[in-house]
Short mmCIF file of C-alpha atoms in Angstrom, two decimals:
data_model
loop_
_atom_site.label_atom_id
_atom_site.label_comp_id
_atom_site.label_asym_id
_atom_site.label_seq_id
_atom_site.Cartn_x
_atom_site.Cartn_y
_atom_site.Cartn_z
CA UNK A 26 -15.53 39.57 400.99
CA UNK A 27 -17.92 36.78 400.74
CA UNK A 28 -17.98 33.28 399.14
CA UNK A 29 -20.73 33.07 396.65
CA UNK A 30 -21.81 29.54 395.37
CA UNK A 31 -23.69 29.24 392.22
CA UNK A 32 -24.54 26.66 389.57
CA UNK A 33 -23.71 28.43 386.31
CA UNK A 34 -24.73 26.55 382.93
CA UNK A 35 -24.91 23.43 384.93
CA UNK A 36 -21.49 23.54 386.69
CA UNK A 37 -21.09 24.30 390.40
CA UNK A 38 -18.86 27.26 390.98
CA UNK A 39 -17.56 29.26 393.98
CA UNK A 40 -16.13 32.69 393.93
CA UNK A 41 -14.74 35.01 396.60
CA UNK A 42 -15.85 38.49 395.86
CA UNK A 43 -16.44 41.80 397.51
CA UNK A 44 -19.95 42.11 398.67
CA UNK A 45 -20.51 45.11 396.33
CA UNK A 46 -19.88 42.86 393.26
CA UNK A 47 -22.61 42.53 390.84
CA UNK A 48 -23.71 39.28 389.38
CA UNK A 49 -22.70 40.42 385.83
CA UNK A 50 -19.01 41.00 387.02
CA UNK A 51 -18.79 37.53 388.57
CA UNK A 52 -19.89 36.08 385.28
CA UNK A 53 -17.70 38.21 383.05
CA UNK A 54 -14.58 38.87 385.20
CA UNK A 55 -14.38 35.78 387.39
CA UNK A 56 -15.81 33.12 385.29
CA UNK A 57 -14.82 34.61 381.93
CA UNK A 58 -18.38 34.25 380.50
CA UNK A 59 -18.17 37.42 378.47
CA UNK A 60 -21.16 36.73 376.45
CA UNK A 61 -23.28 38.55 378.91
CA UNK A 62 -22.75 42.19 378.22
CA UNK A 63 -22.81 45.44 380.24
CA UNK A 64 -24.66 47.99 378.15
CA UNK A 65 -26.32 50.93 379.90
CA UNK A 66 -25.42 49.71 383.41
CA UNK A 67 -28.66 51.44 384.54
CA UNK A 68 -31.14 48.56 384.17
CA UNK A 69 -32.77 49.80 381.10
CA UNK A 70 -31.12 48.17 378.17
CA UNK A 71 -31.24 44.51 378.88
CA UNK A 72 -27.73 43.50 377.42
CA UNK A 73 -26.94 41.81 380.73
CA UNK A 74 -29.97 39.57 380.96
CA UNK A 75 -29.34 36.05 382.19
CA UNK A 76 -31.71 33.52 383.62
CA UNK A 77 -31.62 32.82 387.42
CA UNK A 78 -33.67 29.84 388.62
CA UNK A 79 -35.48 29.94 385.26
CA UNK A 80 -36.28 33.57 385.15
CA UNK A 81 -34.80 36.40 383.11
CA UNK A 82 -33.10 38.99 385.31
CA UNK A 83 -30.85 41.84 384.67
CA UNK A 84 -27.53 40.80 386.08
CA UNK A 85 -26.21 44.31 386.37
CA UNK A 86 -28.94 44.98 388.93
CA UNK A 87 -28.18 42.07 391.33
CA UNK A 88 -25.50 41.77 393.89
CA UNK A 89 -23.69 38.46 393.47
CA UNK A 90 -24.70 37.67 397.05
CA UNK A 91 -28.42 37.93 396.12
CA UNK A 92 -27.78 35.00 393.58
CA UNK A 93 -25.97 32.82 396.17
CA UNK A 94 -27.33 29.38 396.00
CA UNK A 95 -29.11 29.97 392.60
CA UNK A 96 -28.87 28.33 389.29
CA UNK A 97 -27.76 30.76 386.61
CA UNK A 98 -27.83 30.10 382.77
CA UNK A 99 -26.01 32.49 380.51
CA UNK A 100 -25.97 32.75 376.68
CA UNK A 101 -23.10 30.29 376.76
CA UNK A 102 -25.27 27.62 378.39
CA UNK A 103 -28.12 27.39 375.93
CA UNK A 104 -26.73 25.56 372.90
CA UNK A 105 -26.31 21.73 373.04
CA UNK A 106 -22.68 21.35 371.95
CA UNK A 107 -22.63 22.47 368.29
CA UNK A 108 -26.37 22.61 367.96
CA UNK A 109 -27.59 26.07 368.53
CA UNK A 110 -30.65 26.73 370.79
CA UNK A 111 -33.78 27.32 368.57
CA UNK A 112 -33.77 30.94 369.63
CA UNK A 113 -30.18 31.35 368.52
CA UNK A 114 -30.85 29.58 365.19
CA UNK A 115 -33.95 31.77 364.68
CA UNK A 116 -31.91 34.95 365.21
CA UNK A 117 -29.29 33.74 362.73
CA UNK A 118 -31.88 32.65 360.11
CA UNK A 119 -34.02 35.80 360.50
CA UNK A 120 -31.00 38.31 360.51
CA UNK A 121 -32.11 39.34 363.92
CA UNK A 122 -28.89 41.07 364.79
CA UNK A 123 -26.35 43.49 363.23
CA UNK A 124 -23.68 44.56 365.70
CA UNK A 125 -24.68 41.72 368.10
CA UNK A 126 -24.03 43.73 371.32
CA UNK A 127 -27.70 43.40 372.56
CA UNK A 128 -28.18 39.97 371.19
CA UNK A 129 -27.26 37.75 374.24
CA UNK A 130 -29.67 39.78 376.40
CA UNK A 131 -32.33 39.65 373.57
CA UNK A 132 -32.04 35.91 373.33
CA UNK A 133 -32.18 35.25 377.04
CA UNK A 134 -35.32 37.43 377.38
CA UNK A 135 -36.84 36.06 374.32
CA UNK A 136 -36.48 32.39 375.62
CA UNK A 137 -38.16 33.53 378.81
CA UNK A 138 -40.93 35.08 376.99
CA UNK A 139 -41.67 32.01 374.95
CA UNK A 140 -41.34 29.71 377.99
CA UNK A 141 -43.66 31.92 380.07
CA UNK A 142 -46.29 31.82 377.31
CA UNK A 143 -46.02 28.07 376.79
CA UNK A 144 -46.36 27.56 380.46
CA UNK A 145 -49.33 29.88 380.81
CA UNK A 146 -51.33 27.52 378.65
CA UNK A 147 -51.55 29.89 375.61
CA UNK A 148 -50.17 27.07 373.68
CA UNK A 149 -47.11 29.30 372.72
CA UNK A 150 -49.37 31.18 370.34
CA UNK A 151 -47.40 34.38 370.81
CA UNK A 152 -48.40 37.31 368.54
CA UNK A 153 -46.29 39.95 367.21
CA UNK A 154 -47.83 42.70 369.66
CA UNK A 155 -47.00 40.53 372.64
CA UNK A 156 -43.43 39.92 371.62
CA UNK A 157 -42.89 43.73 370.90
CA UNK A 158 -44.42 44.63 374.34
CA UNK A 159 -42.54 41.98 376.34
CA UNK A 160 -39.13 42.89 374.75
CA UNK A 161 -39.52 46.33 376.15
CA UNK A 162 -36.72 45.78 378.65
CA UNK A 163 -34.24 45.10 375.88
CA UNK A 164 -32.84 47.93 373.66
CA UNK A 165 -31.37 47.46 370.22
CA UNK A 166 -29.86 50.41 368.37
CA UNK A 167 -29.29 48.67 364.97
CA UNK A 168 -32.05 46.54 363.68
CA UNK A 169 -35.26 48.59 364.24
CA UNK A 170 -36.45 45.35 366.07
CA UNK A 171 -38.31 44.05 363.09
CA UNK A 172 -36.25 40.99 362.40
CA UNK A 173 -35.78 40.41 366.11
CA UNK A 174 -39.57 40.05 366.55
CA UNK A 175 -39.66 37.79 363.43
CA UNK A 176 -36.93 35.59 365.00
CA UNK A 177 -38.80 35.35 368.39
CA UNK A 178 -42.01 34.31 366.63
CA UNK A 179 -40.07 31.83 364.48
CA UNK A 180 -38.26 30.41 367.54
CA UNK A 181 -41.58 30.14 369.51
CA UNK A 182 -42.84 27.76 366.82
CA UNK A 183 -39.52 25.84 366.76
CA UNK A 184 -39.44 25.53 370.62
CA UNK A 185 -43.12 24.35 370.70
CA UNK A 186 -42.18 21.51 368.18
CA UNK A 187 -39.14 20.65 370.17
CA UNK A 188 -41.21 20.55 373.39
CA UNK A 189 -43.73 18.32 371.79
CA UNK A 190 -41.04 15.95 370.44
CA UNK A 191 -39.63 15.47 374.01
CA UNK B 27 -20.56 51.38 394.07
CA UNK B 28 -19.20 51.98 397.59
CA UNK B 29 -18.04 49.13 399.81
CA UNK B 30 -20.88 47.49 401.67
CA UNK B 31 -21.66 44.19 403.58
CA UNK B 32 -24.40 42.02 402.37
CA UNK B 33 -26.65 40.03 404.75
CA UNK B 34 -29.39 37.67 403.93
CA UNK B 35 -32.14 37.63 406.50
CA UNK B 36 -34.23 34.41 407.01
CA UNK B 37 -36.84 36.12 409.12
CA UNK B 38 -38.28 39.53 409.86
CA UNK B 39 -36.83 39.37 413.48
CA UNK B 40 -33.47 38.51 412.15
CA UNK B 41 -33.60 41.32 409.63
CA UNK B 42 -34.59 43.87 412.53
CA UNK B 43 -31.85 42.59 414.63
CA UNK B 44 -29.17 42.95 411.86
CA UNK B 45 -30.36 46.42 411.22
CA UNK B 46 -29.82 47.26 414.93
CA UNK B 47 -26.23 46.04 414.80
CA UNK B 48 -25.28 48.03 411.64
CA UNK B 49 -24.17 51.69 411.54
CA UNK B 50 -26.11 52.79 408.36
CA UNK B 51 -28.00 49.75 406.93
CA UNK B 52 -30.57 49.68 404.20
CA UNK B 53 -33.12 46.97 403.59
CA UNK B 54 -32.89 45.44 400.13
CA UNK B 55 -35.96 43.75 398.61
CA UNK B 56 -35.74 43.37 394.78
CA UNK B 57 -33.05 45.89 394.55
CA UNK B 58 -34.39 47.45 391.30
CA UNK B 59 -34.24 50.92 392.68
CA UNK B 60 -31.69 50.63 395.63
CA UNK B 61 -29.00 48.93 393.49
CA UNK B 62 -29.16 51.52 390.66
CA UNK B 63 -28.92 54.25 393.25
CA UNK B 64 -26.07 52.70 394.93
CA UNK B 65 -24.24 52.02 391.70
CA UNK B 66 -24.44 55.87 390.99
CA UNK B 67 -23.01 56.43 394.44
CA UNK B 68 -26.07 58.29 395.57
CA UNK B 69 -26.50 55.89 398.50
CA UNK B 70 -23.69 54.16 400.32
CA UNK B 71 -25.24 52.05 403.09
CA UNK B 72 -22.64 50.27 405.46
CA UNK B 73 -24.80 47.23 405.20
CA UNK B 74 -27.55 45.91 402.99
CA UNK B 75 -30.15 43.41 404.53
CA UNK B 76 -31.72 41.15 401.93
CA UNK B 77 -35.46 40.67 402.77
CA UNK B 78 -36.22 38.81 399.55
CA UNK B 79 -35.76 35.31 400.76
CA UNK B 80 -38.01 35.58 403.87
CA UNK B 81 -40.66 33.02 403.06
CA UNK B 82 -43.26 34.68 405.42
CA UNK B 83 -42.94 37.87 403.35
CA UNK B 84 -43.88 36.39 399.95
CA UNK B 85 -47.52 35.68 398.61
CA UNK B 86 -50.88 36.99 397.70
CA UNK B 87 -53.95 35.99 399.77
CA UNK B 88 -57.62 36.82 399.48
CA UNK B 89 -59.67 36.47 402.51
CA UNK B 90 -63.35 37.82 402.76
CA UNK B 91 -63.25 41.51 401.51
CA UNK B 92 -59.43 41.85 401.84
CA UNK B 93 -56.57 41.27 399.51
CA UNK B 94 -53.21 40.94 401.29
CA UNK B 95 -49.99 41.23 399.29
CA UNK B 96 -46.94 40.34 401.42
CA UNK B 97 -44.22 42.96 401.02
CA UNK B 98 -41.48 40.89 399.13
CA UNK B 99 -43.92 39.62 396.57
CA UNK B 100 -42.55 40.47 393.22
CA UNK B 101 -44.63 42.43 390.64
CA UNK B 102 -44.71 39.55 388.33
CA UNK B 103 -46.43 37.39 391.04
CA UNK B 104 -48.96 40.02 391.65
CA UNK B 105 -49.73 40.62 387.91
CA UNK B 106 -50.31 36.80 387.37
CA UNK B 107 -51.90 36.01 390.74
CA UNK B 108 -55.36 34.47 390.32
CA UNK B 109 -56.38 35.82 393.73
CA UNK B 110 -55.28 39.37 392.69
CA UNK B 111 -56.90 39.19 389.36
CA UNK B 112 -60.16 37.99 390.88
CA UNK B 113 -60.38 40.39 393.80
CA UNK B 114 -58.92 43.57 392.27
CA UNK B 115 -58.09 43.11 388.61
CA UNK B 116 -56.95 46.83 388.31
CA UNK B 117 -54.25 46.20 390.85
CA UNK B 118 -52.90 43.07 388.96
CA UNK B 119 -52.98 45.26 385.76
CA UNK B 120 -51.02 47.98 387.60
CA UNK B 121 -48.43 45.42 388.62
CA UNK B 122 -48.06 44.29 384.92
CA UNK B 123 -47.16 47.92 383.84
CA UNK B 124 -44.20 48.37 386.25
CA UNK B 125 -40.80 48.34 384.52
CA UNK B 126 -40.23 45.50 382.12
CA UNK B 127 -40.50 41.76 382.51
CA UNK B 128 -37.03 41.36 384.06
CA UNK B 129 -37.66 44.24 386.66
CA UNK B 130 -41.04 42.57 387.46
CA UNK B 131 -39.45 39.33 388.52
CA UNK B 132 -37.35 41.09 391.09
CA UNK B 133 -39.07 44.39 392.14
CA UNK B 134 -41.53 44.15 395.02
CA UNK B 135 -44.52 46.07 396.42
CA UNK B 136 -42.75 46.72 399.71
CA UNK B 137 -39.65 48.05 397.95
CA UNK B 138 -41.79 50.35 395.88
CA UNK B 139 -43.76 51.83 398.57
CA UNK B 140 -40.87 52.24 401.05
CA UNK B 141 -38.94 54.18 398.28
CA UNK B 142 -42.21 56.26 397.53
CA UNK B 143 -40.79 57.52 394.15
CA UNK B 144 -43.30 60.33 393.10
CA UNK B 145 -43.88 58.46 389.81
CA UNK B 146 -44.11 54.97 391.13
CA UNK B 147 -47.32 52.94 390.56
CA UNK B 148 -48.23 51.25 393.74
CA UNK B 149 -48.63 54.36 395.86
CA UNK B 150 -51.63 55.37 393.71
CA UNK B 151 -53.33 52.11 394.27
CA UNK B 152 -52.79 52.23 397.99
CA UNK B 153 -54.09 55.59 398.30
CA UNK B 154 -57.11 55.18 396.08
CA UNK B 155 -58.11 51.82 397.60
CA UNK B 156 -57.59 53.05 401.16
CA UNK B 157 -55.02 50.23 401.83
CA UNK B 158 -53.22 49.60 405.15
CA UNK B 159 -49.45 49.12 405.30
CA UNK B 160 -48.51 46.44 407.85
CA UNK B 161 -45.09 46.69 409.33
CA UNK B 162 -43.24 44.63 412.06
CA UNK B 163 -44.39 47.35 414.51
CA UNK B 164 -47.78 48.49 413.49
CA UNK B 165 -50.43 49.11 410.82
CA UNK B 166 -50.50 52.39 408.91
CA UNK B 167 -53.22 53.73 406.81
CA UNK B 168 -52.06 54.71 403.29
CA UNK B 169 -53.16 58.24 403.91
CA UNK B 170 -50.56 58.65 406.70
CA UNK B 171 -47.92 56.38 405.16
CA UNK B 172 -47.07 58.55 402.13
CA UNK B 173 -45.50 61.85 403.25
CA UNK B 174 -44.03 63.46 400.15
CA UNK B 175 -41.20 62.83 397.80
CA UNK B 176 -39.30 59.63 398.81
CA UNK B 177 -40.67 60.08 402.24
CA UNK B 178 -42.80 57.72 404.32
CA UNK B 179 -44.07 57.28 407.87
CA UNK B 180 -41.53 54.46 408.32
CA UNK B 181 -39.24 54.69 411.32
CA UNK B 182 -35.58 53.76 411.31
CA UNK B 183 -35.38 50.04 411.01
CA UNK B 184 -39.08 49.45 410.60
CA UNK B 185 -39.87 46.69 408.07
CA UNK B 186 -43.05 46.62 405.77
CA UNK B 187 -44.37 43.10 406.01
CA UNK B 188 -47.53 43.21 403.94
CA UNK B 189 -50.15 45.58 402.35
CA UNK B 190 -53.86 44.99 402.91
CA UNK B 191 -56.40 46.21 400.22
CA UNK B 192 -60.13 46.36 400.93
CA UNK B 193 -61.65 44.81 397.88
CA UNK B 194 -63.58 47.67 396.02
CA UNK B 195 -66.83 47.56 394.13
CA UNK B 196 -64.99 48.96 391.14
CA UNK B 197 -61.44 50.10 390.34
CA UNK B 198 -59.50 51.07 387.27
CA UNK B 199 -55.94 52.21 386.49
CA UNK B 200 -54.65 54.17 383.56
CA UNK B 201 -51.03 55.21 382.89
CA UNK B 202 -49.11 57.35 380.53
CA UNK B 203 -45.85 55.49 380.63
CA UNK B 204 -42.46 57.31 380.13
CA UNK B 205 -41.15 55.17 377.20
CA UNK B 206 -37.64 54.75 378.47
CA UNK B 207 -37.97 54.65 382.28
CA UNK B 208 -41.46 53.20 382.11
CA UNK B 209 -42.36 55.18 385.25
CA UNK B 210 -45.61 57.09 385.17
CA UNK B 211 -45.48 60.39 383.35
CA UNK B 212 -48.75 60.50 385.06
CA UNK B 213 -51.07 57.75 386.16
CA UNK B 214 -54.49 57.62 387.96
CA UNK B 215 -56.12 54.91 389.97
CA UNK B 216 -59.91 55.27 390.58
CA UNK B 217 -61.91 53.32 393.05
CA UNK B 218 -65.52 52.89 394.24
CA UNK B 219 -65.55 51.33 397.59
CA UNK B 220 -68.17 48.86 398.52
CA UNK B 221 -69.56 51.49 400.83
CA UNK B 222 -70.02 53.87 397.85
CA UNK B 223 -67.10 56.22 398.51
CA UNK B 224 -65.19 57.37 395.45
CA UNK B 225 -61.45 57.68 395.68
CA UNK B 226 -59.11 58.93 393.08
CA UNK B 227 -55.29 59.05 393.38
CA UNK B 228 -52.68 60.37 390.93
CA UNK B 229 -48.96 59.49 390.56
CA UNK B 230 -46.21 61.12 388.64
CA UNK B 231 -48.08 64.45 388.71
CA UNK B 232 -47.59 66.17 392.02
CA UNK B 233 -44.35 67.83 393.37
CA UNK B 234 -45.45 66.34 396.69
CA UNK B 235 -45.67 62.76 395.41
CA UNK B 236 -48.87 60.66 395.10
CA UNK B 237 -52.07 62.69 395.74
CA UNK B 238 -55.84 62.45 396.13
CA UNK B 239 -57.78 64.34 393.32
CA UNK B 240 -60.85 65.77 395.16
CA UNK B 241 -62.27 67.57 392.24
CA UNK B 242 -62.42 64.36 390.15
CA UNK B 243 -63.89 62.48 393.25
CA UNK B 244 -66.60 64.99 393.55
CA UNK B 245 -67.43 64.89 389.83
CA UNK B 246 -67.47 60.99 389.80
CA UNK B 247 -69.64 61.02 392.96
CA UNK B 248 -72.46 62.86 391.01
CA UNK B 249 -71.83 60.83 387.93
CA UNK B 250 -69.64 57.84 387.62
CA UNK B 251 -68.68 58.14 383.96
CA UNK B 252 -65.72 59.34 381.94
CA UNK B 253 -67.66 62.36 380.64
CA UNK B 254 -68.31 63.64 384.16
CA UNK B 255 -64.59 64.55 384.26
CA UNK B 256 -64.85 66.68 381.11
CA UNK B 257 -65.78 69.94 382.94
CA UNK B 258 -63.22 69.31 385.79
CA UNK B 259 -60.30 71.75 385.89
CA UNK B 260 -57.11 70.65 387.45
CA UNK B 261 -54.89 73.47 388.46
CA UNK B 262 -51.21 73.11 387.15
CA UNK B 263 -49.68 74.81 390.33
CA UNK B 264 -47.70 72.32 392.39
CA UNK B 265 -47.38 69.86 389.62
CA UNK B 266 -44.11 68.42 388.23
CA UNK B 267 -42.45 70.04 385.32
CA UNK B 268 -39.47 68.60 383.52
CA UNK B 269 -38.05 67.93 380.00
CA UNK B 270 -40.67 65.29 379.64
CA UNK B 271 -43.85 67.28 380.37
CA UNK B 272 -44.85 70.71 381.75
CA UNK B 273 -47.06 71.06 384.68
CA UNK B 274 -49.90 72.12 382.46
CA UNK B 275 -49.42 68.86 380.33
CA UNK B 276 -49.53 66.77 383.50
CA UNK B 277 -52.67 68.57 384.71
CA UNK B 278 -54.36 67.59 381.48
CA UNK B 279 -53.08 63.98 381.86
CA UNK B 280 -54.61 63.64 385.37
CA UNK B 281 -57.93 64.31 383.60
CA UNK B 282 -57.47 62.08 380.73
CA UNK B 283 -55.89 59.09 382.70
CA UNK B 284 -58.86 59.47 385.18
CA UNK B 285 -61.20 59.20 382.27
CA UNK B 286 -59.56 56.17 380.87
CA UNK B 287 -59.34 54.65 384.47
CA UNK B 288 -63.12 55.11 384.88
CA UNK B 289 -63.74 53.54 381.48
CA UNK B 290 -61.63 50.61 382.35
CA UNK B 291 -63.38 50.20 385.75
CA UNK B 292 -66.73 50.01 383.85
#
């Protein structure tokens, strides 16, 4: 057993877990943050993606101990109160989900893609081909991806406007 | 996953000493291979020793004609490193093709080569570029380091600290990606060293892991162009065959990927 200290969605937490515990199980089973999903459990589907210190990682492929001392953001931590994150709003407006199982991971990966391209100085001008390529670690079995890609491109514009306004 | 004890090392020496005190320890870098293997209970180390927070083991540096990538540097850092993109663009490109973005944030060059998966990307680059693997005990030429499927020259408890690549005159990489696993169905790295030597390495093809392709090297020595490879015949014997591709298919892929790699190298 080890004590793992994390900042999750801005709140300091401490959990005592077996060393073999995966980050996703700390989030779901110990902190009751069940928005992060376990899909394939083999690092391929991306349903478990969260942000660790600002980067999208697969929380089913990390020991909780590896995340000790890190800041973790889950799907529960991105809205401001009742106001959805622009990526969440864009998924809703563009019908970017059907069953919704992959959606939390899709949204966390998509935010990472947009932030990465903003910070790389491309001015957030994401194109469809780039979004499709960079969503390769997230699998959706319902939508055929078309509306997911539309949502990410829509949100990239909204996030740029929001960033400019700050 | 079986029970295990997690340790986070803050230096290479501490990691080596932790290893010495454990019964069946494994070093953990990005964990993008080791953890899935442990989850399937195909490995059950008594202890895992995390190397990924050792500051001396992270970074990309160019000095003179050598590009050095420290062992715990994630693929994302290599793919976006200005030093790597300037010195050996084909290597930065190779790093950008590993796994997916989330895997590239965590997976490391040291972890990849220590595992020596027969379809991993980095082994092809190390072999084609004539790289040197630095460990906490010695320096090992890539030729001697890779010793067949999932087998390397590393001794028990030996830690890879960095990989040094001589900067080539030209290099290119081309990969046929497996669409689900994103490993190489077959991929080829071609390099022309500054002294004029031609080196070609293929991954994902051979039953013995990463390999040099002498016939293509000879053809390119006579004429550095994709068309020079047209008449080369790659024997299918000894190549991998599975539900994703027969050995004949992979033999053809070695040629086609080499041609694309040469075209990319210019």
